[in-house]
Short mmCIF file of N, CA and C in Angstrom, two decimals:
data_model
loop_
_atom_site.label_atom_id
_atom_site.label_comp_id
_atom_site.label_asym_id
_atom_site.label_seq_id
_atom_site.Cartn_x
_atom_site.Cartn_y
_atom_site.Cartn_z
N UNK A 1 50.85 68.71 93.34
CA UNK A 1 50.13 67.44 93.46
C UNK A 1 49.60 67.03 92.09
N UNK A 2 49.81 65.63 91.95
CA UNK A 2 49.09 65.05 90.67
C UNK A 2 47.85 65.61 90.48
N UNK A 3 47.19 65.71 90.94
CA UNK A 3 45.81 65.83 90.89
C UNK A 3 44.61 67.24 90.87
N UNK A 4 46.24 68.19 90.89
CA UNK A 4 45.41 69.95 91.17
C UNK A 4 44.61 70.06 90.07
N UNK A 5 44.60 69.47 88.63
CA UNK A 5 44.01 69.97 87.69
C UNK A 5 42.67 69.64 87.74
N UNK A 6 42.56 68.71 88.81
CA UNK A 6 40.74 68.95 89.36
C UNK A 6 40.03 69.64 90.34
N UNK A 7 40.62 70.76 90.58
CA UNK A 7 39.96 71.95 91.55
C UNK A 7 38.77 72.32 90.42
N UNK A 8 39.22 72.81 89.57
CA UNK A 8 38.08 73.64 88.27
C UNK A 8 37.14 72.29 88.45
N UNK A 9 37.18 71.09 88.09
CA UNK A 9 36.21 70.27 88.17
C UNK A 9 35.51 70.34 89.71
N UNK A 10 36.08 70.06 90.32
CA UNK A 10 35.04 70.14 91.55
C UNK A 10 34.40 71.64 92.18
N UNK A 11 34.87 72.49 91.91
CA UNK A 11 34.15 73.54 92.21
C UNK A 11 32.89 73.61 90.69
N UNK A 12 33.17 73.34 89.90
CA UNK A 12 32.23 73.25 88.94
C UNK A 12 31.45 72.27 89.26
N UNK A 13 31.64 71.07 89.74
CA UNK A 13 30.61 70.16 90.26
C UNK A 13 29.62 70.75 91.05
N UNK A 14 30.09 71.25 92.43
CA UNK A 14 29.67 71.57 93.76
C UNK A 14 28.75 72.68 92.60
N UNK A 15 29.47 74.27 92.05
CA UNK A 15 28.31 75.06 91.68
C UNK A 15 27.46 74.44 90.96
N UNK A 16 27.06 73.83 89.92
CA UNK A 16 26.39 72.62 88.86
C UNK A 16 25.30 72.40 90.09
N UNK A 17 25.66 71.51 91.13
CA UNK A 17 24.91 70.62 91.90
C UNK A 17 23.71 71.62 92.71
N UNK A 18 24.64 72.85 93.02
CA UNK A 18 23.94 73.41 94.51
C UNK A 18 23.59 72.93 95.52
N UNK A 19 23.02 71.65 95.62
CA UNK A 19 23.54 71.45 97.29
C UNK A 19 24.55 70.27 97.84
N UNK A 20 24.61 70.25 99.14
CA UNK A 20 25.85 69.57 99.24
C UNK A 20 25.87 68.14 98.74
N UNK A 21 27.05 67.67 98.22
CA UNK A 21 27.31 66.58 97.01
C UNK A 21 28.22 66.09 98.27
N UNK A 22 28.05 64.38 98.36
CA UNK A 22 29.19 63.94 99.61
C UNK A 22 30.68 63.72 98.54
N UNK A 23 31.62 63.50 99.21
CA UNK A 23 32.91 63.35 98.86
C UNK A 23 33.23 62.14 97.90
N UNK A 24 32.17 61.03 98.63
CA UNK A 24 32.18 59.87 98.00
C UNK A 24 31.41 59.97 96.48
N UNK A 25 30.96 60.60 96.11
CA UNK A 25 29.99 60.93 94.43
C UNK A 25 30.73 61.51 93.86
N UNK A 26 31.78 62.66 94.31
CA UNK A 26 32.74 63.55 93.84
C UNK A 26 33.72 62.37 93.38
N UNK A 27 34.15 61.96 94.38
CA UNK A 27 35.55 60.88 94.00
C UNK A 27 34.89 59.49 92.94
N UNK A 28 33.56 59.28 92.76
CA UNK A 28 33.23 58.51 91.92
C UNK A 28 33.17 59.26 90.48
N UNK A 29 32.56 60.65 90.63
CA UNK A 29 32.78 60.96 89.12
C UNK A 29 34.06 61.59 88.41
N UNK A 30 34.88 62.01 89.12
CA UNK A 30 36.25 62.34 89.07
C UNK A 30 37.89 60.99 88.70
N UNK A 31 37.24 59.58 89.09
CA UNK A 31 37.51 58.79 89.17
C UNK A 31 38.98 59.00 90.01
N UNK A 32 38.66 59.08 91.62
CA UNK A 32 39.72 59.21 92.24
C UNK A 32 38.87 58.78 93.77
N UNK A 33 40.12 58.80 94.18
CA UNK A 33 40.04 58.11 95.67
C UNK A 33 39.23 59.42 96.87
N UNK A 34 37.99 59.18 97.69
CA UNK A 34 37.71 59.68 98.54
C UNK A 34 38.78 60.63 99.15
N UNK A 35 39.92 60.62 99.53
CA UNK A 35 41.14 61.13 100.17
C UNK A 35 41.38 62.35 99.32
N UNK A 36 41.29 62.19 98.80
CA UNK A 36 42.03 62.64 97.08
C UNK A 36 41.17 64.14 97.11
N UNK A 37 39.82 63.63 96.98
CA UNK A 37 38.91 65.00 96.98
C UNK A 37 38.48 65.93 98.16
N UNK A 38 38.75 65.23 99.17
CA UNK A 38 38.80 66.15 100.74
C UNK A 38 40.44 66.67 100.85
N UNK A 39 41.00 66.12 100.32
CA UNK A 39 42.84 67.01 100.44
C UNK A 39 42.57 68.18 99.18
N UNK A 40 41.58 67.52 98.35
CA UNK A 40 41.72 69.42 97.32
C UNK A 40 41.10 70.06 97.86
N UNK A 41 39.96 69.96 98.16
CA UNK A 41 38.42 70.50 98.66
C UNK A 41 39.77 71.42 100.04
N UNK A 42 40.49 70.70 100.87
CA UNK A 42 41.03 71.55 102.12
C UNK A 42 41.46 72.59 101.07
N UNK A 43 42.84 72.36 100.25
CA UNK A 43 43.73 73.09 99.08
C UNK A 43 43.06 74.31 98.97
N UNK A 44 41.43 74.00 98.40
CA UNK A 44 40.93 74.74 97.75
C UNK A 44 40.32 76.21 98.92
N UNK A 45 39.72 75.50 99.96
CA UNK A 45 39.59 76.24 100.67
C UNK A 45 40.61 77.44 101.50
N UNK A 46 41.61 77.11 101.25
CA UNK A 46 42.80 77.49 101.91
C UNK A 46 43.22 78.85 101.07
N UNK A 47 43.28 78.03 99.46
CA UNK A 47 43.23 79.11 98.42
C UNK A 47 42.58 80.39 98.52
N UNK A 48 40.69 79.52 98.29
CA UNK A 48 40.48 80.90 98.82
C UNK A 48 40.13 82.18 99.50
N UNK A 49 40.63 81.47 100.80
CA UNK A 49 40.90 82.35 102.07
C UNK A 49 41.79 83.40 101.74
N UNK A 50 42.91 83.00 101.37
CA UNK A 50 43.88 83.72 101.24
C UNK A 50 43.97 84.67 99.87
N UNK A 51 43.18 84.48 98.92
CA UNK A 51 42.96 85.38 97.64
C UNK A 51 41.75 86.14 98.14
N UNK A 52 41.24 86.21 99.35
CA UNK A 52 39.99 87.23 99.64
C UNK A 52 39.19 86.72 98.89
N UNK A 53 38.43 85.47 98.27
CA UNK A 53 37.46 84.94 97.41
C UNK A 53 36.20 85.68 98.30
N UNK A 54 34.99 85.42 97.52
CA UNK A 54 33.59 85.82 98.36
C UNK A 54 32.98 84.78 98.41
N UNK A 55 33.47 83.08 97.95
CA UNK A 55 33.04 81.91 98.07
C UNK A 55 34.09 81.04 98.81
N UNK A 56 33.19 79.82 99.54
CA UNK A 56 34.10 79.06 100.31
C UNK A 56 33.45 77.67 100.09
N UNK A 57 33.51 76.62 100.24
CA UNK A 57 33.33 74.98 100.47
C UNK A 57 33.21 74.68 101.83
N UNK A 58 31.58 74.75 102.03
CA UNK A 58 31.23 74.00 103.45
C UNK A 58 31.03 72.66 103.38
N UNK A 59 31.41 72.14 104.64
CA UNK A 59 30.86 70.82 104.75
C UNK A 59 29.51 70.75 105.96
N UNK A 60 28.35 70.57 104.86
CA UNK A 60 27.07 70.54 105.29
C UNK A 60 26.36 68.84 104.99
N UNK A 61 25.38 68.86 105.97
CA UNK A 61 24.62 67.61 105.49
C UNK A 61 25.23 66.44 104.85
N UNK A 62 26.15 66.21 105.53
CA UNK A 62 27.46 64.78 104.66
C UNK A 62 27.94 65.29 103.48
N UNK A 63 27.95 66.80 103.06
CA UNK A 63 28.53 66.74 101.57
C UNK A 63 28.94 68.21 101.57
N UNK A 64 29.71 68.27 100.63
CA UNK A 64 30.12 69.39 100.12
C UNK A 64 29.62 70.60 99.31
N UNK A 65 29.55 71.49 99.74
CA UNK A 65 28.54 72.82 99.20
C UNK A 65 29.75 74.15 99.08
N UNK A 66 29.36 74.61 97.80
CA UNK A 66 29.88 75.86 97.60
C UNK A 66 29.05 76.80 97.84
N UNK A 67 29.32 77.48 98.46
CA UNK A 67 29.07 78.91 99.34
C UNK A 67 29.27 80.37 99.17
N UNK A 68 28.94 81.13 99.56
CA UNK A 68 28.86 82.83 99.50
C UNK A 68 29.79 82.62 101.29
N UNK A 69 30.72 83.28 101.20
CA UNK A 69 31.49 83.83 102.57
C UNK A 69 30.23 84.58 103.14
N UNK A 70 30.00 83.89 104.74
CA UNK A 70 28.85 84.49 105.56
C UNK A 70 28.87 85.95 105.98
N UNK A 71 30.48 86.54 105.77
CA UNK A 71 30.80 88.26 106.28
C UNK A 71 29.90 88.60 104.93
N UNK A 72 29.82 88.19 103.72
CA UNK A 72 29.28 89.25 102.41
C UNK A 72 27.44 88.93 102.56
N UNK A 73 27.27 88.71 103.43
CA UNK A 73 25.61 88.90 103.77
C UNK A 73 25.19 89.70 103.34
N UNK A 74 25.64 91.05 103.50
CA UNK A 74 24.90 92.60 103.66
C UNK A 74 25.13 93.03 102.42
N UNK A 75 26.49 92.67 101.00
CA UNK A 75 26.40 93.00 100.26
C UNK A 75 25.14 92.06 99.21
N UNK A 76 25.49 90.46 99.52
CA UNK A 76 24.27 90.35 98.81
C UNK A 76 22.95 90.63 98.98
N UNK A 77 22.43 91.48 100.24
CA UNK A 77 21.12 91.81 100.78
C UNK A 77 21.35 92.49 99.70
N UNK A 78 21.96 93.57 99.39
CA UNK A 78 21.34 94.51 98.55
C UNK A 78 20.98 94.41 97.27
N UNK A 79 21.39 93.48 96.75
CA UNK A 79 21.49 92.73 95.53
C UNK A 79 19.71 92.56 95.11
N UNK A 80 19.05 92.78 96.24
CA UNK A 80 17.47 92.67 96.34
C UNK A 80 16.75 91.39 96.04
N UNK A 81 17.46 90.27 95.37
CA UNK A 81 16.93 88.87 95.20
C UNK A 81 16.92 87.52 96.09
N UNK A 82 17.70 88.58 97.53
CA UNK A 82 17.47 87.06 98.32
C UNK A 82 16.81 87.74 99.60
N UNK A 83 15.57 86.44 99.39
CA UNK A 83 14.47 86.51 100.28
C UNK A 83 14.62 85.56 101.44
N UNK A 84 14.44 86.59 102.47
CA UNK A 84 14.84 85.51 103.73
C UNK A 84 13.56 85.17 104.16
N UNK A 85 13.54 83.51 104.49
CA UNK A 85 12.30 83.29 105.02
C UNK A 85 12.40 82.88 106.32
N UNK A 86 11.71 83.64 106.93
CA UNK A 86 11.98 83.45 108.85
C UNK A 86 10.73 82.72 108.93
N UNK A 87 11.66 81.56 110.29
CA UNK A 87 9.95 80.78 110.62
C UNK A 87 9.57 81.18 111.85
N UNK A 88 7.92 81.23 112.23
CA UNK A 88 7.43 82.12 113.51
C UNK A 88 7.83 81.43 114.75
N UNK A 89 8.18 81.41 115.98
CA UNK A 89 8.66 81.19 116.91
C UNK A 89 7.75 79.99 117.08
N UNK A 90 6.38 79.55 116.72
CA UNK A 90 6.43 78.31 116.90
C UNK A 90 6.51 77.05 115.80
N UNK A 91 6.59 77.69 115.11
CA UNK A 91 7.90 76.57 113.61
C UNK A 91 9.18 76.32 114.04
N UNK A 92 9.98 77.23 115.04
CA UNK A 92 10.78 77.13 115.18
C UNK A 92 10.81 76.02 116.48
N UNK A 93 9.91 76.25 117.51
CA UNK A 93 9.58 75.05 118.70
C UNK A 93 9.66 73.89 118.22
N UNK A 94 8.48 74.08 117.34
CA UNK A 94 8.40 72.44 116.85
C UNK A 94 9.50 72.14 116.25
N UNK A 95 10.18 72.32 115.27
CA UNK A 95 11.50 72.40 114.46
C UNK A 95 12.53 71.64 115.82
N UNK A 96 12.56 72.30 116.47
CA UNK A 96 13.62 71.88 117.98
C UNK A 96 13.27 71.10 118.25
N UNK A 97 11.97 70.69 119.15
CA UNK A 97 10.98 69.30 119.21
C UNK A 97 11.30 67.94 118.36
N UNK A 98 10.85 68.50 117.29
CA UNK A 98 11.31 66.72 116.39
C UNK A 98 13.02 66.92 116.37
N UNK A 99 13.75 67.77 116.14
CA UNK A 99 15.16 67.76 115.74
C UNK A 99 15.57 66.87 117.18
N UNK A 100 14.86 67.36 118.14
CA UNK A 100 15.49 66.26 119.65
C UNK A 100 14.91 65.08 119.26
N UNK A 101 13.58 64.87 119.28
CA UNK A 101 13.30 63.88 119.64
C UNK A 101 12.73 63.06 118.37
N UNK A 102 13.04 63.37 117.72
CA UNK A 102 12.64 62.47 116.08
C UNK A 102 13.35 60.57 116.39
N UNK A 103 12.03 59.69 115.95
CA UNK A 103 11.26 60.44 115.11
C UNK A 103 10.51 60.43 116.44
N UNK A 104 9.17 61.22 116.08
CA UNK A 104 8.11 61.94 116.44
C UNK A 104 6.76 62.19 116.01
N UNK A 105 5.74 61.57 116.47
CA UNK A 105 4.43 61.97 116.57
C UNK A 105 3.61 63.53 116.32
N UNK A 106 2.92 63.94 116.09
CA UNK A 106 1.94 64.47 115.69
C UNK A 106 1.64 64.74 117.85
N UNK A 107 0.97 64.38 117.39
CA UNK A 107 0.57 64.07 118.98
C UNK A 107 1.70 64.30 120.21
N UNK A 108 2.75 63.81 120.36
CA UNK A 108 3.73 63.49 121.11
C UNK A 108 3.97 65.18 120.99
N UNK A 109 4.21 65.71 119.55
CA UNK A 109 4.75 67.24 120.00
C UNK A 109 3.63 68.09 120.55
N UNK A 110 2.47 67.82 120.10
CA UNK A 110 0.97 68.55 120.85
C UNK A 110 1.48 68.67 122.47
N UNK A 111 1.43 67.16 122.74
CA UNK A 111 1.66 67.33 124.22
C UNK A 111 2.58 67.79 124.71
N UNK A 112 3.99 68.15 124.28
CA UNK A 112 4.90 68.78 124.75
C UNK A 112 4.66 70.09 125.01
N UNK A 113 4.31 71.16 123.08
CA UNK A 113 3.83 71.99 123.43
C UNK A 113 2.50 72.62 123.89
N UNK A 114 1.28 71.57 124.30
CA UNK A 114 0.27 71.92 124.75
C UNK A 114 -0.68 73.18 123.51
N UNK A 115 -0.25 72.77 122.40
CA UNK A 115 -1.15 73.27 121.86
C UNK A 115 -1.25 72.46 120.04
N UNK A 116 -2.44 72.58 119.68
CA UNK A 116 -2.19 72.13 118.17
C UNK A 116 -1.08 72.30 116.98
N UNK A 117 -0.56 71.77 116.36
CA UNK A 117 0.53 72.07 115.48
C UNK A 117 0.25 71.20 113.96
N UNK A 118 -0.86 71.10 114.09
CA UNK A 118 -0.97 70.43 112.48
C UNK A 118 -0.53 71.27 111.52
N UNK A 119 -1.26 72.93 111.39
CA UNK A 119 -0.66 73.48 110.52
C UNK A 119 1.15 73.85 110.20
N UNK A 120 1.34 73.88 111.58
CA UNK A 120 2.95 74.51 111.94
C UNK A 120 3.68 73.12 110.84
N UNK A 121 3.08 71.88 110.98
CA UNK A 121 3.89 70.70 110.60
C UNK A 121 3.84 70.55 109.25
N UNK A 122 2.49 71.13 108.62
CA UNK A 122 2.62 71.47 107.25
C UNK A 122 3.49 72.21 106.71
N UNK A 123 3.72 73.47 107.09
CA UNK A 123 4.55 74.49 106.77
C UNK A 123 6.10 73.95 106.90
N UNK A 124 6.19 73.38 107.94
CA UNK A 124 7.63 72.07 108.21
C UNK A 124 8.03 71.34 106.91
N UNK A 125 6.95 70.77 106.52
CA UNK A 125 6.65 69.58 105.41
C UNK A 125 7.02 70.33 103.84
N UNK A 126 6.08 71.55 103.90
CA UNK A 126 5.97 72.00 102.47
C UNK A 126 7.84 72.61 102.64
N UNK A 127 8.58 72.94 103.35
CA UNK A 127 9.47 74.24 103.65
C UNK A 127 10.50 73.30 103.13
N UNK A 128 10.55 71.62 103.36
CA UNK A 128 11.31 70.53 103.13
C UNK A 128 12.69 70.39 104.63
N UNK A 129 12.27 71.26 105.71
CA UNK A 129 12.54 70.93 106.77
C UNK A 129 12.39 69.39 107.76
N UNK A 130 11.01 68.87 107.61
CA UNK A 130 11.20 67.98 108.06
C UNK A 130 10.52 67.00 107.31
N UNK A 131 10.25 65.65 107.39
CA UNK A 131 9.69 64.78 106.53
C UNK A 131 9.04 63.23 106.98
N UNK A 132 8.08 62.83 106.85
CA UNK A 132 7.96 61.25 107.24
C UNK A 132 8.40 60.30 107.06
N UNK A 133 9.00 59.93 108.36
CA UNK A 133 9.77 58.99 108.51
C UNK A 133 9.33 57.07 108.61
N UNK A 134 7.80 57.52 108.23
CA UNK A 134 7.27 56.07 108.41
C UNK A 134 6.05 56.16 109.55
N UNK A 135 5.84 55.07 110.44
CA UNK A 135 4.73 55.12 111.40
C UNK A 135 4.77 54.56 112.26
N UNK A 136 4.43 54.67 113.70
CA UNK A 136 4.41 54.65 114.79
C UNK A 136 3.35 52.81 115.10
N UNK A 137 4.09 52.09 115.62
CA UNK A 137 3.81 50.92 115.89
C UNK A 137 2.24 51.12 116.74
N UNK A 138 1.50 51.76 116.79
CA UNK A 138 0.74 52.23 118.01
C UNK A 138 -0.51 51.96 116.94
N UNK A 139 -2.11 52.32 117.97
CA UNK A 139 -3.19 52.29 118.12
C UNK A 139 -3.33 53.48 116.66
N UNK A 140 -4.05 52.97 115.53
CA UNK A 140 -4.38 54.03 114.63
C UNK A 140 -2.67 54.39 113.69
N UNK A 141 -1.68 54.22 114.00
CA UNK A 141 -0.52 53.87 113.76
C UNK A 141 0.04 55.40 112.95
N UNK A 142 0.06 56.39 114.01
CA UNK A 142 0.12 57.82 113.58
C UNK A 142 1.41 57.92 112.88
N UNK A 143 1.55 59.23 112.03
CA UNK A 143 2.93 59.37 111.12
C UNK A 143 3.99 59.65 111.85
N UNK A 144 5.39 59.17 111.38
CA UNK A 144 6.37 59.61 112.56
C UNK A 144 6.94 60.66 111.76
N UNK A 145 7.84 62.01 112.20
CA UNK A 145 8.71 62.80 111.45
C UNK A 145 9.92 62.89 111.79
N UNK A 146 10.80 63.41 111.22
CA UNK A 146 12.08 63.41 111.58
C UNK A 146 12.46 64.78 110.60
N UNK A 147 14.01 65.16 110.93
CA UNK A 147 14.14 66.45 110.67
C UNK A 147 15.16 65.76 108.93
N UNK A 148 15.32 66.60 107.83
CA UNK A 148 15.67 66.18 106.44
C UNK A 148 17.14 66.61 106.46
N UNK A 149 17.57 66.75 104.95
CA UNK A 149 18.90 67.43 104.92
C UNK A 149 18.99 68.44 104.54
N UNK A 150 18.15 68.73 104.28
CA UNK A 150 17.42 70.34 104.09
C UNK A 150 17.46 71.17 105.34
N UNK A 151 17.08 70.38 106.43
CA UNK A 151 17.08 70.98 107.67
C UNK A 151 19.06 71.49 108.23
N UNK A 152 19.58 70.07 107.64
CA UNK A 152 21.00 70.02 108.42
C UNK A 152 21.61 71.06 107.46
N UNK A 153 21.43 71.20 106.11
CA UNK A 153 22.29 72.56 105.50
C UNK A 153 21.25 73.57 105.35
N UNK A 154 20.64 73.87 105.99
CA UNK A 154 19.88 75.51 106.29
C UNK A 154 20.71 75.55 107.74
N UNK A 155 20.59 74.48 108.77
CA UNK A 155 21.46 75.37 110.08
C UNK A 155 23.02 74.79 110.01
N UNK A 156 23.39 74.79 109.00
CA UNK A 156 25.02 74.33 109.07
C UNK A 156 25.41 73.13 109.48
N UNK A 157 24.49 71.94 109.76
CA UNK A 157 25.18 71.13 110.27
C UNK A 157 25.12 70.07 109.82
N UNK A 158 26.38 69.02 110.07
CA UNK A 158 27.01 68.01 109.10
C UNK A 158 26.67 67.22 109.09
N UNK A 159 25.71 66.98 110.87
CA UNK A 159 24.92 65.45 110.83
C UNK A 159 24.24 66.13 112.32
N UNK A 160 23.00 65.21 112.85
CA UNK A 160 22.01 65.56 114.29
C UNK A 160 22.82 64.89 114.67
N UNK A 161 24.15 64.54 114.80
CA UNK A 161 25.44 64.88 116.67
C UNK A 161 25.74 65.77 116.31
N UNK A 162 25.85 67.01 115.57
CA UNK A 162 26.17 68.20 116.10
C UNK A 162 25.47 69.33 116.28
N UNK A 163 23.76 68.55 116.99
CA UNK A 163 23.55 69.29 117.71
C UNK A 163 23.74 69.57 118.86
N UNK A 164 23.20 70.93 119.68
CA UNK A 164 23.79 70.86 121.32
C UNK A 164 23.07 69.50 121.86
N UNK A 165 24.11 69.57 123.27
CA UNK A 165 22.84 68.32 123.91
C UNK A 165 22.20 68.93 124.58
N UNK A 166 21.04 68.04 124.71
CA UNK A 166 19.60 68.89 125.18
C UNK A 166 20.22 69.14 126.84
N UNK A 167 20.72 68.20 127.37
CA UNK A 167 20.57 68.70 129.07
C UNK A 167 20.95 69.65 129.15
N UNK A 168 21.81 70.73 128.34
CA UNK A 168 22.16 71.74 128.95
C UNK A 168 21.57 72.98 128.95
N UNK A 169 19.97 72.42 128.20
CA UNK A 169 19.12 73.31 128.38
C UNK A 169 18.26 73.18 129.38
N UNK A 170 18.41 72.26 129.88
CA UNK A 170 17.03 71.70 131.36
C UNK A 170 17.89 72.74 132.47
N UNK A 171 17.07 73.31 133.09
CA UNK A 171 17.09 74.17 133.73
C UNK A 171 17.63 73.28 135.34
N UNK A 172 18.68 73.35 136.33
CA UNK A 172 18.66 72.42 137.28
C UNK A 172 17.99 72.90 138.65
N UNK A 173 17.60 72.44 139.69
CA UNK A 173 16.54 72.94 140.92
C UNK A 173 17.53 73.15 141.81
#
């Protein structure tokens, strides 16, 4: 293909960038057609599957991210510099909460989960999980949140439709 001699460029982009870069910024600084850079980006991936690489090209959060292969987990654990940060089971509620129902109230998730969450929403806020989305047409006109892209490439996903749908967690009578 005309165009293989820009694999080295775009994997140098994607590492350069660190997080995911959409297709459309790639094909603007490359000066090539959208098409162009998702047919290498496949190429590339394909490559290196098949050379046993320990890196791969996800498509996260509308864009493209170079990656550590998820099987070499355990070798980079040992490596001792990556710190996993787990959030406590109710970071993680709320986290689910606005990811359904964003945007979302302050309040609105209180009442769901029946208990305070100001701090939990800080820790949300500072973590760059979720973010304000503006304000609620209402009485006192509370902050609304919604979940970031920070949120969609920490759990892999490319956009909020691919999360599950909620009914199939409602329990039926």
């Amino acid at each position: 293909m005309f165009y293989n001699h820009l694999k080295g460029h775009i994997e140098a982009l994607l590492f350069a960038c660190g997080k995911p870069t959409p297709a459309g910024r790639l094909a603007e600084i490359l000066e090539v057609t959208e098409q162009h850079i998702e047919l290498l980006i496949a190429q590339m991936n394909e490559e290196m599957a098949g050379n046993s690489r320990g890196l791969v090209i996800s498509q996260v959060a509308g864009g493209y991210q170079l990656c550590t292969r998820p099987e070499l987990a355990t070798v980079l654990e040992r490596l001792g510099q990556v710190q996993e940060t787990r959030l406590s089971m109710a970071a993680m509620e709320t986290l689910a909460i606005i990811a359904f129902k964003q945007p979302i109230t302050k309040q609105e998730i209180e009442s769901i989960r029946g208990v305070k969450v100001d701090s939990v929403v800080n820790l949300l806020v500072d973590r760059q999980l979720i973010k304000e989305m503006g304000r609620k047409e209402a009485i006192g006109r509370p902050i609304l949140y919604g979940t970031t892209e920070e949120f969609l490439s920490c759990f892999g996903l490319g956009s909020l439709d691919e999360l599950p749908d909620l009914a199939q967690f409602i329990p039926t009578e």
